[in-house]
C-alpha cells in the first residue's frame, strides 16, 4: 500500500509554504465554505467524520468542540498545541514545514465552529525554523484578509516537555511556570484566563479542512471505524529509512517498519517496538503484525499515543532503555506532585543499580512497586508516562532484567547500543528536581 | 527601540500582559546572551512584575540560561531515538574537538556544549542544534567541520 496523503496532500513535490501555492492546491476554499455554514454544522461534520485527536489521547475532536459553551459571556479561546515533545515524535514539525497554511485554515475553521475570535498557537521554543515558516504564513494569510476579525498569536515556548500537557500549556501561556492544573474544571469551561478554551493538536487542526473537503462520510470511510483517517507516523530508531509517513490507520507495524522504513539495518534483528512515543508500553518483535489503530494497540496492551514508532534492534539492553526513558521523565517532571517528582528519581536510582550490577533481588519488585505507586496518582499523565513504559520493559523482558541481578553486571558487557548515554539530567543545574534530597 | 518598549509592544497582543513573559525573556536573552539580574529587572519593569517572579518563570524552562554561556551553543540530543543511532559517539566527538564536557564552555568563552532531551528530529538522528539551527544527522566524522565552521563564524 502506498502512502495516503490527506494532511500532507499537495506537498509531495515541494512544501506549500507560499499562500499562492496552497491556494492553487485548493487551499482556503474550505474556510470560505465553513463560514457559510452554521458553526454547529461544522461541529456536526467533525462528529460524523469520527476524527479523533492526534496529540496522544485520541479523544473525539467533534465531541471536544461541542463541550465549548455556545452562549459564553467570556471570550472563547482556541489554543493549538504545537509543543511537540514526546520522544520519537516529529510529525507536527513536518506539517508546519510543509503545509503551514493548512494548519492556519484549520485554525480559522475551528475558531468559526466554536465562536472564537482569539487563536493561540503554542509552538515549542526549539522549533525555530518552524516558527519562522509559520510566522511568514500567518503574515501572508493576514495580508490576504483571511482572518475576518480573528486574531492569531504565535507563542514560542522555551523548553519544557510538560507544556505539551494541556493545562501546563495554559499556565505557560498565561506567563507562569508550566505546572499542570487539577481538573475539573476542564479547559472547555475554565481554560485560558479562566475562559472556555479548546486545545487541539497541530495534526488534528490541519486535518479539519480535509474533513470538510472530502465530506465527513467520505473521510470516515478511510481506515477502521474506531480510527478513521490517516496519521502522519514518525518512524525512528534502528530502521534504514526513518522519517514521517502518512498512512491509513490500521496499517501494520510490519508494513511501516519494513516496507516504508526499509527494515532493520546492519544485518541486525528487530527486538522491540515502541508504538506511540516513549510513554507507551513496549511491544516485542513477535507483535510486529499489530495494526496501527486505537483498538488493536489497546488490545495489545499498549497505546496509539502520538503515532511515533521507535524500532529497537537486538543490540539494545532493556535496562539501559528503561534508565534513559526514566531519566527523561525525571528531567521533565514539573515537581508539583510527589509521586512523579520523587518516583521518577527513585526509578532512575534503581535502574542505575540494576545496570551497574549492584541491585539485589528485591529491587526488581521494588521498581514495579514504585511504578505502581506513581500510576494514576498525579494531576497529569507525566508520571504515568514514565511508569507505564518502564513497567512494560520489566514485564516483557523480565529475563533480561533478572540476568543483570544474577550476573551482577550488564549481560551486554559494554556492547549495548545505549551504553553510557549521557542524559541531560546529569548535567543541568536548574532542573526543578535537581536540588531535592535523594530518597 | 529599548528592550522595555519592545516587550510592551509584544504584550499588547495578549489579553493579559503577563503572557508576554516568555517572548520577553527570549528577547532579553538575545540582548545579554543569558539572563543576568538586569534582564529580569527590565522584563519586570516592562510587564509590571517583580524580577524575582520573572526569574522563577525563567528557571522552569531549559532554553533560558541563568548563567553565562558561550557565544555559540552546541546541543546534542541523547534521547532514545538519537541514542540508538549513535548520539553518544557524536557527543564524544564534540567533547574531543572542543576539549570540554557537556555542560561546560570552552576557556575562550566561544562554545558551550550540552546534551538535550528530544528535539523532534528522531527519524534523522543524531540531531545536533548549533545556535538553534538543526543539523540532521550528525555523525562523529561531521563534527570537526561543524566546529571549524563555528570557530570561523
Coordinates of C-alpha atoms in Angstrom, one line a residue:
Chain A
X1 CA 0.0 0.0 0.0
X2 CA 1.4 3.5 -0.9
X3 CA 1.3 6.5 1.4
X4 CA -2.1 8.1 1.7
X5 CA -1.8 11.8 1.8
X6 CA -4.6 13.8 3.4
X7 CA -2.9 16.2 5.8
X8 CA 0.3 16.4 3.7
X9 CA -1.6 16.3 0.4
X10 CA -0.3 18.5 -2.3
X11 CA 3.2 18.9 -0.7
X12 CA 4.8 15.9 -2.2
X13 CA 6.9 17.8 -4.7
X14 CA 7.7 20.8 -2.7
X15 CA 6.4 22.4 0.6
X16 CA 3.2 24.5 0.2
X17 CA 4.7 27.4 2.2
X18 CA 3.6 30.1 -0.2
X19 CA -0.1 31.1 0.0
X20 CA -0.3 31.1 -3.8
X21 CA 0.8 27.5 -4.0
X22 CA -1.5 26.5 -1.3
X23 CA -4.4 28.2 -3.0
X24 CA -3.5 26.6 -6.3
X25 CA -3.8 23.3 -4.5
X26 CA -7.4 24.2 -3.4
X27 CA -6.3 25.8 -0.1
X28 CA -8.6 28.2 1.9
X29 CA -11.7 27.0 -0.2
X30 CA -12.9 25.1 2.9
X31 CA -12.6 28.2 5.1
X32 CA -14.9 30.1 2.7
X33 CA -17.3 27.1 2.7
X34 CA -17.2 26.8 6.5
X35 CA -18.0 30.5 7.0
X36 CA -21.2 29.9 5.0
X37 CA -22.2 27.1 7.4
X38 CA -23.6 27.4 10.9
X39 CA -20.9 26.8 13.5
X40 CA -22.9 23.8 14.8
X41 CA -22.9 22.3 11.3
X42 CA -19.1 22.4 11.2
X43 CA -19.0 20.6 14.6
X44 CA -21.5 18.1 13.2
X45 CA -19.2 17.3 10.3
X46 CA -16.3 16.7 12.8
X47 CA -18.6 14.4 14.8
X48 CA -19.7 12.5 11.7
X49 CA -16.1 12.1 10.5
X50 CA -15.2 10.4 13.8
X51 CA -11.9 12.3 13.7
X52 CA -10.0 11.8 16.9
X53 CA -7.3 14.0 18.4
X54 CA -3.8 13.3 17.1
X55 CA -1.9 14.6 20.1
X56 CA -2.0 11.4 22.0
X57 CA -5.2 11.0 23.8
X58 CA -7.3 10.3 20.7
X59 CA -10.4 12.0 22.1
X60 CA -13.2 12.7 19.6
X61 CA -12.5 16.1 18.1
X62 CA -16.1 17.0 17.4
X63 CA -17.2 16.0 20.9
X64 CA -14.4 18.1 22.4
X65 CA -15.5 21.1 20.4
X66 CA -19.1 20.5 21.4
X67 CA -18.1 21.0 25.1
X68 CA -17.4 24.7 24.5
X69 CA -20.5 26.6 25.7
X70 CA -22.3 28.4 22.9
X71 CA -23.5 31.3 24.9
X72 CA -20.4 32.2 26.9
X73 CA -20.3 35.7 28.3
X74 CA -16.5 35.4 28.4
X75 CA -14.3 35.2 25.3
X76 CA -13.7 31.8 23.8
X77 CA -10.2 30.7 23.0
X78 CA -8.7 28.2 20.6
X79 CA -5.3 27.1 21.5
X80 CA -3.2 24.9 19.1
X81 CA -0.8 22.6 20.8
X82 CA 2.4 22.7 18.7
X83 CA 4.6 21.9 21.7
X84 CA 5.5 18.5 20.1
X85 CA 8.0 16.9 22.6
X86 CA 7.1 13.3 23.1
X87 CA 10.3 11.4 22.4
X88 CA 10.1 9.8 19.0
X89 CA 7.5 12.3 17.6
X90 CA 8.3 14.8 14.8
X91 CA 5.2 14.8 12.7
X92 CA 3.8 18.2 13.7
X93 CA 7.1 19.7 12.7
X94 CA 6.7 18.2 9.2
X95 CA 3.1 19.6 8.9
X96 CA 4.3 23.1 9.9
X97 CA 7.2 23.0 7.5
X98 CA 5.2 21.5 4.5
X99 CA 1.6 22.7 4.9
X100 CA 1.6 25.7 7.3
X101 CA -1.4 27.2 5.6
X102 CA -3.5 24.1 6.1
X103 CA -2.9 24.5 9.8
X104 CA -3.9 28.1 9.6
X105 CA -7.0 27.2 7.6
X106 CA -7.9 24.6 10.2
X107 CA -7.5 27.2 13.0
X108 CA -9.8 29.6 11.3
X109 CA -12.4 26.9 10.6
X110 CA -12.3 25.6 14.1
X111 CA -12.5 29.2 15.5
X112 CA -15.6 29.7 13.5
X113 CA -17.1 26.4 14.8
X114 CA -16.7 27.4 18.4
X115 CA -17.4 31.2 18.0
X116 CA -13.9 32.1 18.9
X117 CA -12.1 35.3 17.9
X118 CA -8.8 34.5 19.6
X119 CA -6.4 31.8 18.5
X120 CA -3.1 31.0 20.1
X121 CA -0.5 28.6 18.6
X122 CA 1.9 27.4 21.3
X123 CA 5.0 26.2 19.5
X124 CA 7.9 24.6 21.3
X125 CA 10.8 27.0 21.5
X126 CA 13.3 24.7 19.9
X127 CA 11.3 24.7 16.6
X128 CA 12.8 27.9 15.4
X129 CA 12.7 27.2 11.6
X130 CA 9.1 26.0 12.0
X131 CA 8.3 29.2 14.0
X132 CA 9.7 31.3 11.2
X133 CA 7.8 29.5 8.5
X134 CA 4.5 29.6 10.4
X135 CA 5.0 33.3 11.2
X136 CA 5.6 34.1 7.5
X137 CA 2.5 32.1 6.6
X138 CA 0.4 33.9 9.1
X139 CA 1.6 37.2 7.7
X140 CA 0.6 36.1 4.3
X141 CA -2.8 35.0 5.4
X142 CA -3.4 38.2 7.3
X143 CA -2.4 40.3 4.3
X144 CA -4.9 38.3 2.2
X145 CA -7.6 39.3 4.6
X146 CA -8.5 35.8 5.6
X147 CA -8.7 36.4 9.4
X148 CA -12.1 38.2 9.4
X149 CA -11.7 39.7 12.8
X150 CA -9.9 36.7 14.3
X151 CA -6.5 37.3 16.0
X152 CA -3.9 34.6 15.8
X153 CA -0.9 34.8 18.2
X154 CA 2.1 32.6 17.6
X155 CA 3.7 31.9 21.0
X156 CA 7.1 30.4 21.5
X157 CA 7.8 28.0 24.4
X158 CA 11.2 27.7 25.9
X159 CA 12.0 24.1 26.5
X160 CA 9.6 22.1 28.8
X161 CA 8.0 18.8 27.8
X162 CA 5.2 19.3 30.3
X163 CA 3.9 22.3 28.4
X164 CA 2.5 19.8 25.9
X165 CA 0.1 18.8 28.6
X166 CA -2.9 21.0 28.0
X167 CA -3.2 22.6 31.4
X168 CA 0.6 23.0 31.7
X169 CA 0.4 24.7 28.3
X170 CA -2.3 27.1 29.5
X171 CA -0.3 28.0 32.6
X172 CA 2.7 28.7 30.4
X173 CA 0.7 30.8 28.0
X174 CA -0.5 32.8 31.0
X175 CA 3.1 33.6 31.8
X176 CA 3.7 31.2 34.6
X177 CA 5.7 28.1 35.3
X178 CA 4.2 25.3 33.2
X179 CA 2.8 23.2 36.0
X180 CA -0.4 21.4 35.2
X181 CA -3.7 22.3 36.9
X182 CA -6.1 20.0 38.7
X183 CA -9.2 19.0 36.7
X184 CA -12.1 19.8 36.9
X185 CA -12.7 22.4 35.9
X186 CA -11.8 21.3 32.4
X187 CA -10.5 23.8 29.9
X188 CA -13.7 23.8 27.9
X189 CA -15.3 25.6 30.8
X190 CA -12.4 27.3 32.5
X191 CA -9.2 27.3 30.5
X192 CA -7.0 30.2 29.3
X193 CA -7.6 33.2 31.5
X194 CA -10.4 31.2 33.2
X195 CA -12.4 31.3 29.9
X196 CA -13.8 28.5 27.7
X197 CA -10.8 27.1 25.8
X198 CA -10.4 24.4 23.1
X199 CA -6.9 22.9 22.9
X200 CA -6.2 20.8 19.8
X201 CA -3.0 19.3 18.4
X202 CA -1.4 20.6 15.1
X203 CA -2.2 17.4 13.1
X204 CA -5.8 17.4 14.3
X205 CA -6.4 21.0 13.3
X206 CA -4.6 20.6 10.0
X207 CA -7.0 17.6 9.2
X208 CA -10.1 19.8 9.7
X209 CA -10.0 21.4 6.2
X210 CA -9.7 18.0 4.6
X211 CA -12.7 16.6 6.5
X212 CA -14.8 19.4 5.1
X213 CA -13.3 19.0 1.6
X214 CA -13.9 15.2 1.5
X215 CA -17.1 15.4 3.5
X216 CA -17.5 13.7 6.8
X217 CA -18.9 10.5 5.3
X218 CA -16.1 10.1 2.8
X219 CA -13.4 10.8 5.4
X220 CA -15.0 8.3 7.8
X221 CA -14.5 5.6 5.1
X222 CA -10.7 5.9 5.4
X223 CA -9.3 3.5 7.9
X224 CA -11.0 1.3 10.5
X225 CA -14.2 2.7 12.2
X226 CA -12.6 3.4 15.5
X227 CA -9.6 5.1 14.0
X228 CA -10.8 6.9 10.9
X229 CA -8.5 8.7 8.5
X230 CA -4.7 8.8 8.3
X231 CA -1.9 9.7 10.6
X232 CA 1.5 11.1 9.9
X233 CA 3.5 8.4 11.6
X234 CA 7.0 9.3 12.8
X235 CA 9.4 6.3 12.4
X236 CA 12.8 6.3 14.1
X237 CA 15.4 4.2 15.8
X238 CA 17.1 1.2 14.2
X239 CA 15.5 1.5 10.7
X240 CA 17.0 2.0 7.3
X241 CA 14.8 4.9 6.4
X242 CA 13.5 6.9 9.3
X243 CA 11.1 9.7 8.7
X244 CA 7.4 10.7 8.5
X245 CA 5.0 8.5 6.6
X246 CA 1.3 9.5 6.3
X247 CA -0.6 6.2 6.2
X248 CA -4.1 5.0 6.6
X249 CA -4.8 4.0 10.2
X250 CA -4.8 0.2 10.5
X251 CA -1.5 -0.2 8.6
X252 CA 0.6 -2.8 10.4
X253 CA 3.8 -2.1 12.2
X254 CA 5.4 -4.6 9.9
X255 CA 4.4 -2.6 6.8
X256 CA 5.7 0.7 8.3
X257 CA 9.0 -0.7 9.6
X258 CA 9.8 -3.0 6.6
X259 CA 8.0 -1.7 3.6
X260 CA 8.3 2.1 4.3
X261 CA 11.2 2.1 6.7
X262 CA 13.3 -0.4 4.7
X263 CA 13.7 -2.8 7.7
X264 CA 16.4 -3.1 10.3
X265 CA 19.9 -2.1 9.0
X266 CA 23.4 -3.6 9.7
X267 CA 22.1 -7.2 9.5
X268 CA 20.5 -6.9 12.9
X269 CA 17.2 -8.4 14.2
X270 CA 14.2 -6.4 15.4
X271 CA 13.9 -6.8 19.2
X272 CA 11.2 -4.5 20.4
X273 CA 8.9 -1.7 19.2
X274 CA 7.8 1.4 21.0
X275 CA 4.5 2.1 19.2
X276 CA 3.3 5.6 20.2
X277 CA 6.1 7.7 21.7
X278 CA 8.3 6.9 24.6
X279 CA 5.5 6.9 27.2
X280 CA 3.7 3.9 25.6
X281 CA 4.3 0.3 26.7
X282 CA 6.7 -1.7 24.6
X283 CA 5.9 -4.5 22.1
X284 CA 8.1 -7.4 21.3
X285 CA 9.3 -8.3 17.8
X286 CA 6.7 -11.1 17.7
X287 CA 3.9 -8.4 17.8
X288 CA 5.1 -6.7 14.6
X289 CA 1.9 -7.6 12.8
X290 CA -0.2 -5.4 15.1
X291 CA -2.2 -2.8 13.2
X292 CA -1.6 0.8 14.0
X293 CA -5.1 1.7 15.2
X294 CA -6.6 2.5 18.5
X295 CA -8.4 -0.7 19.3
X296 CA -5.7 -3.1 18.1
X297 CA -2.9 -1.3 20.1
X298 CA -5.1 -1.1 23.2
X299 CA -5.8 -4.9 22.8
X300 CA -2.1 -5.5 22.6
X301 CA -1.7 -3.8 26.0
X302 CA -0.2 -0.6 24.7
X303 CA -1.4 2.7 23.2
X304 CA -1.7 4.6 19.9
X305 CA -0.2 7.6 21.6
X306 CA 1.4 10.2 19.3
X307 CA 1.9 7.9 16.4
X308 CA 5.7 7.7 17.0
X309 CA 7.2 4.3 16.3
X310 CA 10.7 3.5 17.5
X311 CA 12.2 0.3 16.2
X312 CA 14.8 -1.2 18.5
X313 CA 17.3 -3.9 17.4
X314 CA 19.0 -6.7 19.3
X315 CA 21.9 -4.6 20.4
X316 CA 19.9 -2.7 22.9
X317 CA 19.9 -3.5 26.6
X318 CA 16.4 -3.1 28.0
X319 CA 17.6 -1.9 31.4
X320 CA 19.6 0.8 29.7
X321 CA 16.5 1.7 27.7
X322 CA 14.4 1.9 30.9
X323 CA 17.1 4.0 32.5
X324 CA 17.2 6.5 29.7
X325 CA 13.4 6.8 29.4
X326 CA 13.2 7.2 33.2
X327 CA 15.9 9.9 33.1
X328 CA 13.9 11.8 30.6
X329 CA 10.7 11.8 32.7
X330 CA 12.7 12.7 35.8
X331 CA 14.2 15.6 34.0
X332 CA 10.8 16.8 32.7
X333 CA 8.8 16.3 35.9
X334 CA 7.5 19.7 36.9
X335 CA 7.8 18.8 40.6
X336 CA 4.2 19.5 41.6
X337 CA 3.1 16.0 42.5
X338 CA 5.2 14.0 44.9
X339 CA 4.7 10.5 43.3
X340 CA 6.1 11.8 40.0
X341 CA 8.8 14.1 41.4
X342 CA 10.2 11.5 43.8
X343 CA 9.1 8.4 42.0
X344 CA 10.8 9.1 38.7
X345 CA 14.0 9.9 40.6
X346 CA 13.7 6.6 42.5
X347 CA 13.1 4.7 39.3
X348 CA 16.4 6.1 37.9
X349 CA 18.3 5.1 41.1
X350 CA 17.0 1.5 40.9
X351 CA 17.7 1.2 37.2
X352 CA 21.2 2.6 37.7
X353 CA 21.8 -0.1 40.4
X354 CA 20.4 -2.8 38.1
X355 CA 22.7 -1.6 35.2
X356 CA 25.9 -1.4 37.3
X357 CA 25.2 -4.8 38.9
X358 CA 24.7 -3.6 42.4
X359 CA 20.9 -4.4 42.6
X360 CA 19.5 -7.0 44.9
X361 CA 16.7 -9.5 44.1
X362 CA 14.1 -7.4 45.8
X363 CA 14.9 -4.3 43.6
X364 CA 13.0 -5.6 40.6
X365 CA 9.8 -5.9 42.5
X366 CA 10.6 -2.6 44.2
X367 CA 10.9 -1.0 40.7
X368 CA 7.5 -2.3 39.7
X369 CA 6.1 -1.2 43.1
X370 CA 7.4 2.4 42.6
X371 CA 5.8 2.4 39.1
X372 CA 2.5 1.2 40.6
X373 CA 2.6 4.0 43.2
X374 CA 3.0 6.6 40.5
X375 CA 0.3 5.3 38.1
X376 CA -2.9 7.3 38.3
X377 CA -1.8 9.2 41.4
X378 CA -0.7 12.5 39.9
X379 CA -2.6 15.5 38.5
X380 CA -1.3 14.9 34.9
X381 CA -0.1 11.9 32.9
X382 CA 3.6 12.7 33.1
X383 CA 4.2 10.3 36.0
X384 CA 2.2 7.6 34.2
X385 CA 4.3 8.3 31.1
X386 CA 7.4 7.1 33.0
X387 CA 5.8 4.3 35.0
X388 CA 3.9 2.6 32.1
X389 CA 6.8 2.0 29.7
X390 CA 9.3 1.1 32.3
X391 CA 7.0 -1.4 33.9
X392 CA 6.3 -2.9 30.5
X393 CA 10.1 -3.4 29.9
X394 CA 10.3 -5.4 33.1
X395 CA 7.2 -7.4 32.3
X396 CA 8.1 -8.2 28.7
X397 CA 11.8 -8.6 29.2
X398 CA 11.9 -9.9 32.8
X399 CA 14.6 -12.5 31.9
X400 CA 17.0 -9.8 30.8
X401 CA 16.4 -7.7 34.0
X402 CA 16.9 -10.9 36.0
X403 CA 20.3 -11.6 34.3
X404 CA 21.6 -8.2 35.5
X405 CA 21.0 -9.3 39.1
X406 CA 22.2 -12.9 38.6
X407 CA 25.5 -11.9 36.9
X408 CA 26.0 -8.7 38.9
X409 CA 26.6 -6.9 35.7
X410 CA 25.0 -6.0 32.3
X411 CA 25.0 -9.1 30.1
X412 CA 25.8 -6.9 27.1
X413 CA 29.3 -6.3 28.6
X414 CA 29.6 -2.8 27.3
X415 CA 28.3 -3.6 23.8
X416 CA 24.7 -2.3 24.1
X417 CA 23.7 0.5 21.8
X418 CA 22.6 2.6 24.7
X419 CA 25.9 2.2 26.7
X420 CA 26.8 5.2 28.8
X421 CA 24.5 7.6 27.1
X422 CA 24.9 11.0 28.8
X423 CA 21.5 12.3 29.8
X424 CA 20.7 16.0 30.4
X425 CA 19.5 15.1 34.0
X426 CA 23.2 14.5 34.8
X427 CA 24.2 17.9 33.6
X428 CA 21.7 20.6 34.4
X429 CA 21.8 22.8 37.5
X430 CA 18.3 24.2 37.1
X431 CA 16.1 21.1 36.9
X432 CA 13.2 21.6 39.3
X433 CA 14.1 18.3 41.0
X434 CA 17.8 18.5 40.9
X435 CA 18.3 20.0 44.3
X436 CA 16.0 17.6 46.1
X437 CA 17.4 15.4 48.8
X438 CA 17.9 11.8 47.4
X439 CA 15.3 9.4 48.6
Chain B
X1 CA 13.9 50.7 20.4
X2 CA 14.6 49.9 24.1
X3 CA 14.0 46.4 25.4
X4 CA 11.2 47.6 27.6
X5 CA 9.4 49.3 24.8
X6 CA 9.8 46.2 22.5
X7 CA 8.4 44.0 25.2
X8 CA 5.4 46.3 25.8
X9 CA 4.6 46.1 22.1
X10 CA 4.5 42.3 22.2
X11 CA 2.5 42.4 25.4
X12 CA -0.3 44.4 23.6
X13 CA -1.0 41.2 21.6
X14 CA -2.2 39.4 24.7
X15 CA -5.4 39.8 26.8
X16 CA -3.1 39.9 29.8
X17 CA 0.4 41.3 29.7
X18 CA 1.9 38.7 31.9
X19 CA 1.5 36.3 29.0
X20 CA 4.3 38.1 27.2
X21 CA 6.9 37.0 29.8
X22 CA 8.2 34.1 27.6
X23 CA 8.8 36.2 24.4
X24 CA 10.2 38.9 26.7
X25 CA 12.7 36.6 28.2
X26 CA 13.7 35.3 24.8
X27 CA 14.3 39.0 23.8
X28 CA 16.3 39.8 26.9
X29 CA 18.4 36.7 26.4
X30 CA 19.1 37.8 22.9
X31 CA 20.3 41.2 24.2
X32 CA 22.5 39.8 27.0
X33 CA 23.4 36.3 25.8
X34 CA 22.0 35.0 29.0
X35 CA 19.7 36.2 31.7
X36 CA 21.6 38.3 34.3
X37 CA 19.8 40.3 37.1
X38 CA 19.4 43.3 34.8
X39 CA 17.4 41.2 32.3
X40 CA 14.9 40.3 35.0
X41 CA 14.7 43.9 36.1
X42 CA 13.9 45.1 32.6
X43 CA 11.4 42.3 31.8
X44 CA 9.8 43.0 35.2
X45 CA 9.6 46.7 34.6
X46 CA 8.0 46.2 31.1
X47 CA 5.3 43.8 32.4
X48 CA 4.7 45.1 35.9
X49 CA 6.2 42.0 37.5
X50 CA 8.9 41.6 40.1
X51 CA 12.4 40.5 39.0
X52 CA 12.0 37.5 41.4
X53 CA 8.8 36.4 39.6
X54 CA 10.5 36.7 36.2
X55 CA 13.4 34.5 37.5
X56 CA 11.0 32.0 38.9
X57 CA 9.4 31.6 35.5
X58 CA 12.7 31.5 33.6
X59 CA 14.2 28.8 35.9
X60 CA 11.4 26.4 34.8
X61 CA 12.4 26.3 31.1
X62 CA 15.6 24.8 29.6
X63 CA 16.2 27.3 26.9
X64 CA 16.7 30.2 29.3
X65 CA 20.3 30.5 30.6
X66 CA 20.6 31.6 34.2
X67 CA 24.4 31.5 33.9
X68 CA 26.7 32.9 31.2
X69 CA 27.1 30.7 28.2
X70 CA 29.4 30.7 25.2
X71 CA 28.9 32.8 22.1
X72 CA 27.8 29.6 20.4
X73 CA 25.8 26.7 21.8
X74 CA 26.1 23.2 20.6
X75 CA 23.3 20.9 21.7
X76 CA 23.3 17.2 21.2
X77 CA 20.1 15.2 21.6
X78 CA 20.7 12.0 23.5
X79 CA 17.1 10.8 23.9
X80 CA 16.4 7.2 22.8
X81 CA 15.9 7.5 19.1
X82 CA 19.1 9.5 18.6
X83 CA 21.0 7.4 21.2
X84 CA 20.0 4.2 19.3
X85 CA 21.8 5.5 16.2
X86 CA 24.9 6.8 17.8
X87 CA 24.3 10.1 19.6
X88 CA 26.8 9.2 22.3
X89 CA 29.6 8.8 19.7
X90 CA 28.6 12.2 18.2
X91 CA 28.7 13.8 21.7
X92 CA 32.1 12.4 22.4
X93 CA 33.4 13.7 19.1
X94 CA 32.3 17.2 20.2
X95 CA 33.9 16.6 23.6
X96 CA 37.3 15.7 21.9
X97 CA 37.1 18.5 19.4
X98 CA 36.2 21.2 21.9
X99 CA 38.1 19.8 24.9
X100 CA 35.2 20.1 27.2
X101 CA 32.5 18.0 28.9
X102 CA 28.7 18.5 28.4
X103 CA 27.5 21.5 30.5
X104 CA 30.9 23.3 30.0
X105 CA 32.1 26.2 28.0
X106 CA 35.5 26.5 26.2
X107 CA 38.1 28.6 28.0
X108 CA 37.9 31.3 25.3
X109 CA 34.2 31.7 26.0
X110 CA 33.3 30.7 22.5
X111 CA 31.4 27.4 22.7
X112 CA 29.1 25.8 25.2
X113 CA 28.4 22.1 24.8
X114 CA 25.3 20.5 26.3
X115 CA 23.1 17.5 25.8
X116 CA 19.3 18.0 25.4
X117 CA 16.2 15.9 25.6
X118 CA 14.2 15.0 22.4
X119 CA 14.4 17.8 19.8
X120 CA 11.9 16.2 17.4
X121 CA 14.2 15.1 14.6
X122 CA 14.2 11.4 15.7
X123 CA 13.9 9.9 12.2
X124 CA 17.0 11.8 11.0
X125 CA 19.2 11.4 14.2
X126 CA 21.6 12.0 15.8
X127 CA 20.2 15.6 15.9
X128 CA 22.5 18.4 16.8
X129 CA 21.4 22.0 17.1
X130 CA 24.1 24.7 16.6
X131 CA 22.8 28.1 17.8
X132 CA 19.2 26.8 17.5
X133 CA 19.7 25.6 13.9
X134 CA 19.2 21.8 13.4
X135 CA 21.7 19.6 11.7
X136 CA 20.4 16.1 10.9
X137 CA 22.1 13.7 11.1
X138 CA 25.4 14.5 12.6
X139 CA 27.9 11.6 12.7
X140 CA 31.3 11.8 14.5
X141 CA 33.1 12.4 11.3
X142 CA 31.0 15.5 10.6
X143 CA 32.0 17.1 13.9
X144 CA 35.4 18.6 13.1
X145 CA 33.9 20.6 10.2
X146 CA 31.0 21.8 12.2
X147 CA 33.3 23.0 15.0
X148 CA 35.6 24.7 12.4
X149 CA 32.6 26.5 10.9
X150 CA 31.7 27.7 14.3
X151 CA 35.2 29.0 15.0
X152 CA 35.2 30.8 11.7
X153 CA 31.7 32.3 12.2

